[in-house]
Amino acid sequence: MSGSLYIVATPIGNLSDISERAIEVLKQCDLIAAEDTRHSKNLLWRFNIKTKVKAYHEHNESQLTSQLIQQIIDGKFIALISDAGTPLINDPGYKLVTAAYYNRIKVIPIPGPSAVITALSASGLPTNRFIFEGYLSAKKEARKKFLQQLISESRTLVFYEAPHRILETIQDMQDVFGSERRVTIARELTKKHEQIVLDSLSAVNKKLINEEIKIKGEFVVIVEGAQEKSVSDVEVLRVNQILSEKLSPKDAAGLTSKITGKKKNEVYQMALKASKK
Ligand code: SAM
């Protein structure tokens, strides 16, 4: 009978954030595949986990995946961990998990910390709909172009950023999204120097320049989505009325729908009702 693949989330700073279930799985599995064995030593030592550890990172992912899969097919239980947080969230593991499904291997997630969710939960920005973009490009031109594509995105935007690029990134965001768009900077989450600041992009930019927000450690940047503009019924009717001077009622309603985002049938009914008044 084949074993299983466990995807185990580990702390993003504060080691006490590990779950009981994570410790149990890491103790009882046959092998831990870790992004960086030296980095994980501290965590494993702290919880007296003596399981064998093997390095599994982006450089050996392709060649090691089939070996690990074969071991699971042979009955072994393998746990995947990354340096911090949830594996596969901007970390290695995608190839292994996909290969597990192709080989009918059971994949068992052990949930726990992830910087994206931790930051969102304390961001003070809308969290019901969000998009996670990971790291932006290190190249200024590509980064700005990418941000420009997100100008009218109404969902909250979440990014990971490195300390040496945080100032440039916030400046680019201010140029693209405008000074008043709100942003939350979540730095060193769960660690001693944790800092979470919600303010406008221009205010956060100033706080970074005057070091009120320290440019050190790990960062999550959360940007408020664009405000959705809703067109009033009066505006819809006005557009439809102008277009009706040149077009048939059906064509006018169709074009009004495209311009305003209101459903074609609704525009048609509204216009019909207005004409009877
Ligand atoms: N797998 C991890 C997770 O679930 O969050 C993310 C790994 S990614 C390679 C590392 C990035 O996550 C950092 O550069 C930073 O942007 C963010 N990050 C990780 N730990 C953090 C922390 N304690 N505070 C703020 N950001 C953190």
Coordinates of C-alpha atoms and ligand atoms in Angstrom, one line a residue:
M1 CA 0.0 0.0 0.0
S2 CA 1.3 3.5 -0.9
G3 CA 2.1 6.1 1.8
S4 CA 1.0 9.7 1.7
L5 CA 2.4 13.2 1.0
Y6 CA 1.9 15.7 3.8
I7 CA 2.1 19.5 3.1
V8 CA 3.0 21.0 6.4
A9 CA 2.8 24.7 7.2
T10 CA 5.5 25.9 9.7
P11 CA 5.8 29.3 11.5
I12 CA 6.7 32.6 9.7
G13 CA 8.7 33.9 12.7
N14 CA 7.3 32.9 16.1
L15 CA 8.0 29.2 16.5
S16 CA 5.1 28.8 19.0
D17 CA 2.7 29.2 16.0
I18 CA 3.3 25.6 14.9
S19 CA 0.3 23.3 15.3
E20 CA 0.2 20.2 17.4
R21 CA -0.8 18.3 14.3
A22 CA 2.2 19.6 12.4
I23 CA 4.6 18.4 15.1
E24 CA 3.0 15.0 15.3
V25 CA 3.2 14.5 11.5
L26 CA 6.8 15.7 11.3
K27 CA 7.7 13.3 14.2
Q28 CA 5.9 10.3 12.7
C29 CA 6.6 10.6 9.0
D30 CA 9.5 8.6 7.4
L31 CA 11.2 11.6 5.7
I32 CA 10.9 15.4 5.8
A33 CA 11.6 17.1 2.4
A34 CA 12.8 20.6 3.4
E35 CA 13.5 23.7 1.3
D36 CA 16.7 24.4 3.3
T37 CA 17.8 21.6 5.7
R38 CA 20.1 24.0 7.7
H39 CA 17.3 26.5 8.1
S40 CA 14.8 23.9 9.3
K41 CA 17.2 22.5 11.8
N42 CA 16.3 25.1 14.4
L43 CA 12.6 24.3 14.2
L44 CA 13.1 20.5 14.3
W45 CA 15.5 20.8 17.2
R46 CA 13.1 23.0 19.2
F47 CA 10.3 20.4 18.9
N48 CA 12.6 17.4 19.3
I49 CA 11.8 16.1 15.8
K50 CA 14.4 13.5 14.9
T51 CA 13.0 12.4 11.5
K52 CA 15.5 12.2 8.5
V53 CA 15.6 15.4 6.5
K54 CA 16.3 15.8 2.7
A55 CA 16.8 19.0 0.8
Y56 CA 14.1 19.7 -1.7
H57 CA 14.4 23.1 -3.4
E58 CA 13.9 24.8 -6.8
H59 CA 17.3 23.6 -8.1
N60 CA 16.8 19.9 -7.4
E61 CA 12.9 19.8 -7.6
S62 CA 12.8 18.3 -11.1
Q63 CA 15.3 15.4 -10.4
L64 CA 14.1 14.7 -6.8
T65 CA 10.4 14.6 -7.5
S66 CA 10.3 11.2 -9.1
Q67 CA 12.5 9.7 -6.3
L68 CA 10.2 11.0 -3.6
I69 CA 7.1 9.8 -5.5
Q70 CA 8.7 6.3 -5.8
Q71 CA 9.3 6.3 -2.1
I72 CA 5.7 7.1 -1.3
I73 CA 4.5 4.5 -3.8
D74 CA 6.7 2.0 -1.8
G75 CA 4.8 2.9 1.3
K76 CA 6.7 5.8 2.8
F77 CA 5.1 8.9 4.5
I78 CA 6.8 12.1 3.4
A79 CA 6.2 15.6 4.7
L80 CA 7.1 18.7 2.7
I81 CA 8.1 21.9 4.6
S82 CA 9.5 25.2 3.4
D83 CA 11.7 27.7 5.2
A84 CA 8.7 29.5 6.6
G85 CA 4.9 29.4 6.2
T86 CA 2.9 27.3 3.9
P87 CA 4.8 25.3 1.2
L88 CA 3.9 26.1 -2.4
I89 CA 2.9 29.7 -1.5
N90 CA 5.8 31.3 -3.3
D91 CA 7.8 28.3 -2.3
P92 CA 8.7 24.9 -4.0
G93 CA 6.4 21.9 -4.1
Y94 CA 4.1 22.4 -7.0
K95 CA 5.8 19.7 -9.1
L96 CA 5.7 17.2 -6.2
V97 CA 2.0 17.8 -5.4
T98 CA 1.0 17.5 -9.1
A99 CA 3.0 14.3 -9.5
A100 CA 1.4 12.9 -6.4
Y101 CA -2.1 13.2 -8.0
Y102 CA -0.9 11.6 -11.3
N103 CA 0.4 8.7 -9.2
R104 CA -2.9 8.4 -7.2
I105 CA -1.0 9.4 -4.0
K106 CA -3.0 11.0 -1.2
V107 CA -2.0 14.6 -0.5
I108 CA -2.8 15.8 3.1
P109 CA -2.5 19.5 3.9
I110 CA -1.6 20.4 7.5
P111 CA -2.7 24.1 7.6
G112 CA -0.9 26.8 9.5
P113 CA 0.8 30.2 9.1
S114 CA 1.2 32.0 5.8
A115 CA 2.4 35.6 5.5
V116 CA -0.3 36.5 2.9
I117 CA -3.3 35.5 5.2
T118 CA -1.6 36.7 8.4
A119 CA -1.1 40.1 6.8
L120 CA -4.6 40.3 5.3
S121 CA -6.2 39.4 8.6
A122 CA -4.7 42.5 10.3
S123 CA -4.6 44.8 7.3
G124 CA -7.7 46.9 7.9
L125 CA -8.5 46.6 4.2
P126 CA -11.4 44.7 2.6
T127 CA -10.6 40.9 2.8
N128 CA -13.7 39.3 1.3
R129 CA -12.2 39.5 -2.2
F130 CA -8.4 39.7 -2.8
I131 CA -5.7 38.7 -5.4
F132 CA -2.3 37.5 -4.4
E133 CA 0.5 38.5 -6.9
G134 CA 3.6 37.3 -5.0
Y135 CA 6.7 39.3 -5.9
L136 CA 6.7 42.0 -8.4
S137 CA 9.4 42.2 -11.1
A138 CA 12.8 43.5 -10.0
K139 CA 12.9 45.5 -13.2
K140 CA 11.4 48.9 -12.9
E141 CA 9.8 49.1 -16.3
A142 CA 8.2 45.6 -16.1
R143 CA 7.0 46.3 -12.5
K144 CA 5.3 49.6 -13.5
K145 CA 3.7 48.0 -16.6
F146 CA 2.4 45.2 -14.5
L147 CA 1.0 47.6 -11.9
Q148 CA -0.7 49.6 -14.7
Q149 CA -2.6 46.5 -15.7
L150 CA -4.0 46.4 -12.1
I151 CA -5.2 50.1 -12.1
S152 CA -8.9 49.3 -12.2
E153 CA -8.8 46.0 -10.2
S154 CA -11.4 46.4 -7.5
R155 CA -10.2 43.4 -5.3
T156 CA -7.6 44.0 -2.6
L157 CA -4.1 43.4 -4.0
V158 CA -1.5 41.5 -2.0
F159 CA 2.3 41.4 -2.8
Y160 CA 5.4 40.0 -1.2
E161 CA 8.4 42.3 -1.3
A162 CA 12.1 42.3 -0.3
P163 CA 13.4 45.1 1.9
H164 CA 15.9 46.4 -0.7
R165 CA 13.0 47.0 -3.1
I166 CA 10.2 48.2 -0.8
L167 CA 10.8 51.9 -1.2
E168 CA 10.9 51.8 -5.0
T169 CA 7.8 49.6 -5.1
I170 CA 5.8 51.9 -2.9
Q171 CA 6.9 54.9 -5.1
D172 CA 5.9 53.0 -8.3
M173 CA 2.5 52.1 -6.7
Q174 CA 2.0 55.8 -5.7
D175 CA 2.8 56.8 -9.3
V176 CA 0.4 54.3 -10.8
F177 CA -2.5 54.1 -8.2
G178 CA -2.3 57.7 -7.0
S179 CA -1.3 59.2 -3.7
E180 CA -4.6 58.6 -1.9
R181 CA -5.0 54.9 -2.5
R182 CA -4.6 53.1 0.9
V183 CA -1.9 50.5 1.6
T184 CA -1.0 48.3 4.5
I185 CA 2.6 47.5 5.1
A186 CA 3.0 44.3 7.3
R187 CA 6.6 43.9 8.3
E188 CA 8.3 41.1 10.4
L189 CA 4.9 39.4 11.2
T190 CA 4.9 37.4 14.4
K191 CA 8.5 38.5 15.2
K192 CA 9.9 40.8 17.8
H193 CA 9.9 43.9 15.5
E194 CA 6.5 43.3 14.0
Q195 CA 5.1 46.5 12.5
I196 CA 1.8 46.9 10.7
V197 CA 0.9 50.3 9.2
L198 CA -2.3 51.3 7.3
D199 CA -2.2 54.7 5.5
S200 CA -2.3 56.3 2.1
L201 CA 0.5 55.4 -0.4
S202 CA 2.0 58.9 -0.1
A203 CA 2.0 58.8 3.7
V204 CA 3.5 55.3 3.8
N205 CA 6.1 56.5 1.3
K206 CA 7.1 59.3 3.6
K207 CA 7.2 57.0 6.6
L208 CA 9.6 54.7 4.8
I209 CA 11.8 57.6 3.8
N210 CA 11.9 59.0 7.4
E211 CA 12.3 55.4 8.7
E212 CA 9.2 55.6 10.8
I213 CA 8.7 52.3 9.0
K214 CA 12.0 50.4 9.1
I215 CA 13.3 49.2 5.8
K216 CA 14.4 45.9 7.3
G217 CA 13.1 42.3 7.4
E218 CA 10.3 40.7 5.5
F219 CA 7.4 42.6 4.0
V220 CA 3.8 42.0 2.8
V221 CA 2.3 44.9 0.9
I222 CA -1.5 45.1 0.7
V223 CA -3.1 47.7 -1.6
E224 CA -6.8 48.7 -1.5
G225 CA -8.6 47.8 -4.7
A226 CA -10.0 50.5 -7.1
Q227 CA -13.3 52.0 -6.1
E228 CA -16.0 50.5 -8.3
K229 CA -17.9 53.2 -10.2
S230 CA -21.6 52.6 -10.4
V231 CA -23.6 54.4 -13.0
S232 CA -26.9 55.9 -11.9
D233 CA -30.2 55.0 -13.7
V234 CA -30.5 58.7 -14.7
E235 CA -27.1 58.5 -16.4
V236 CA -28.0 55.2 -18.1
L237 CA -31.2 56.7 -19.5
R238 CA -29.4 59.8 -20.7
V239 CA -26.8 57.8 -22.6
N240 CA -29.6 55.6 -24.1
Q241 CA -31.7 58.7 -25.0
I242 CA -28.7 60.2 -26.9
L243 CA -28.0 57.0 -28.8
S244 CA -31.7 56.5 -29.6
E245 CA -31.6 59.6 -31.7
K246 CA -29.5 57.7 -34.3
L247 CA -30.1 54.1 -33.5
S248 CA -33.0 51.7 -33.2
P249 CA -34.3 51.1 -29.6
K250 CA -32.7 47.6 -29.6
D251 CA -29.3 48.8 -30.9
A252 CA -29.3 51.8 -28.5
A253 CA -30.0 49.6 -25.6
G254 CA -27.2 47.2 -26.7
L255 CA -24.6 50.0 -27.0
T256 CA -25.8 51.6 -23.7
S257 CA -25.3 48.3 -22.0
K258 CA -21.7 48.1 -23.3
I259 CA -21.0 51.7 -22.2
T260 CA -22.6 51.5 -18.7
G261 CA -22.3 47.9 -17.8
K262 CA -26.1 47.7 -17.2
K263 CA -27.8 44.6 -18.7
K264 CA -29.2 45.2 -22.2
N265 CA -32.7 44.0 -21.3
E266 CA -32.8 46.2 -18.2
V267 CA -31.8 49.3 -20.3
Y268 CA -34.5 48.4 -22.8
Q269 CA -37.2 48.1 -20.0
M270 CA -36.0 51.3 -18.3
A271 CA -36.3 53.2 -21.6
L272 CA -39.7 51.7 -22.3
K273 CA -41.0 52.7 -18.9
A274 CA -39.5 56.2 -19.2
S275 CA -41.2 56.8 -22.6
K276 CA -44.6 55.9 -21.1
K277 CA -44.3 58.5 -18.3
Ligands
SAM1 N1 5.6 30.3 2.0 C1 5.6 31.5 2.7 C2 4.2 31.9 3.2 O1 3.4 31.0 3.3 O2 4.0 33.0 3.5 C3 6.2 32.6 1.8 C4 7.6 32.3 1.3 S1 8.2 33.6 0.3 C5 9.6 32.9 -0.4 C6 8.9 34.7 1.5 C7 8.2 36.1 1.5 O3 7.0 36.0 2.3 C8 9.0 37.2 2.2 O4 9.9 37.8 1.3 C9 8.0 38.1 2.6 O5 7.5 38.9 1.6 C10 6.8 37.2 3.1 N2 7.0 36.8 4.5 C11 7.4 35.6 5.0 N3 7.4 35.7 6.4 C12 7.1 37.0 6.7 C13 6.9 37.7 7.9 N4 7.2 37.1 9.1 N5 6.5 39.0 7.9 C14 6.2 39.6 6.7 N6 6.4 39.0 5.5 C15 6.8 37.7 5.5

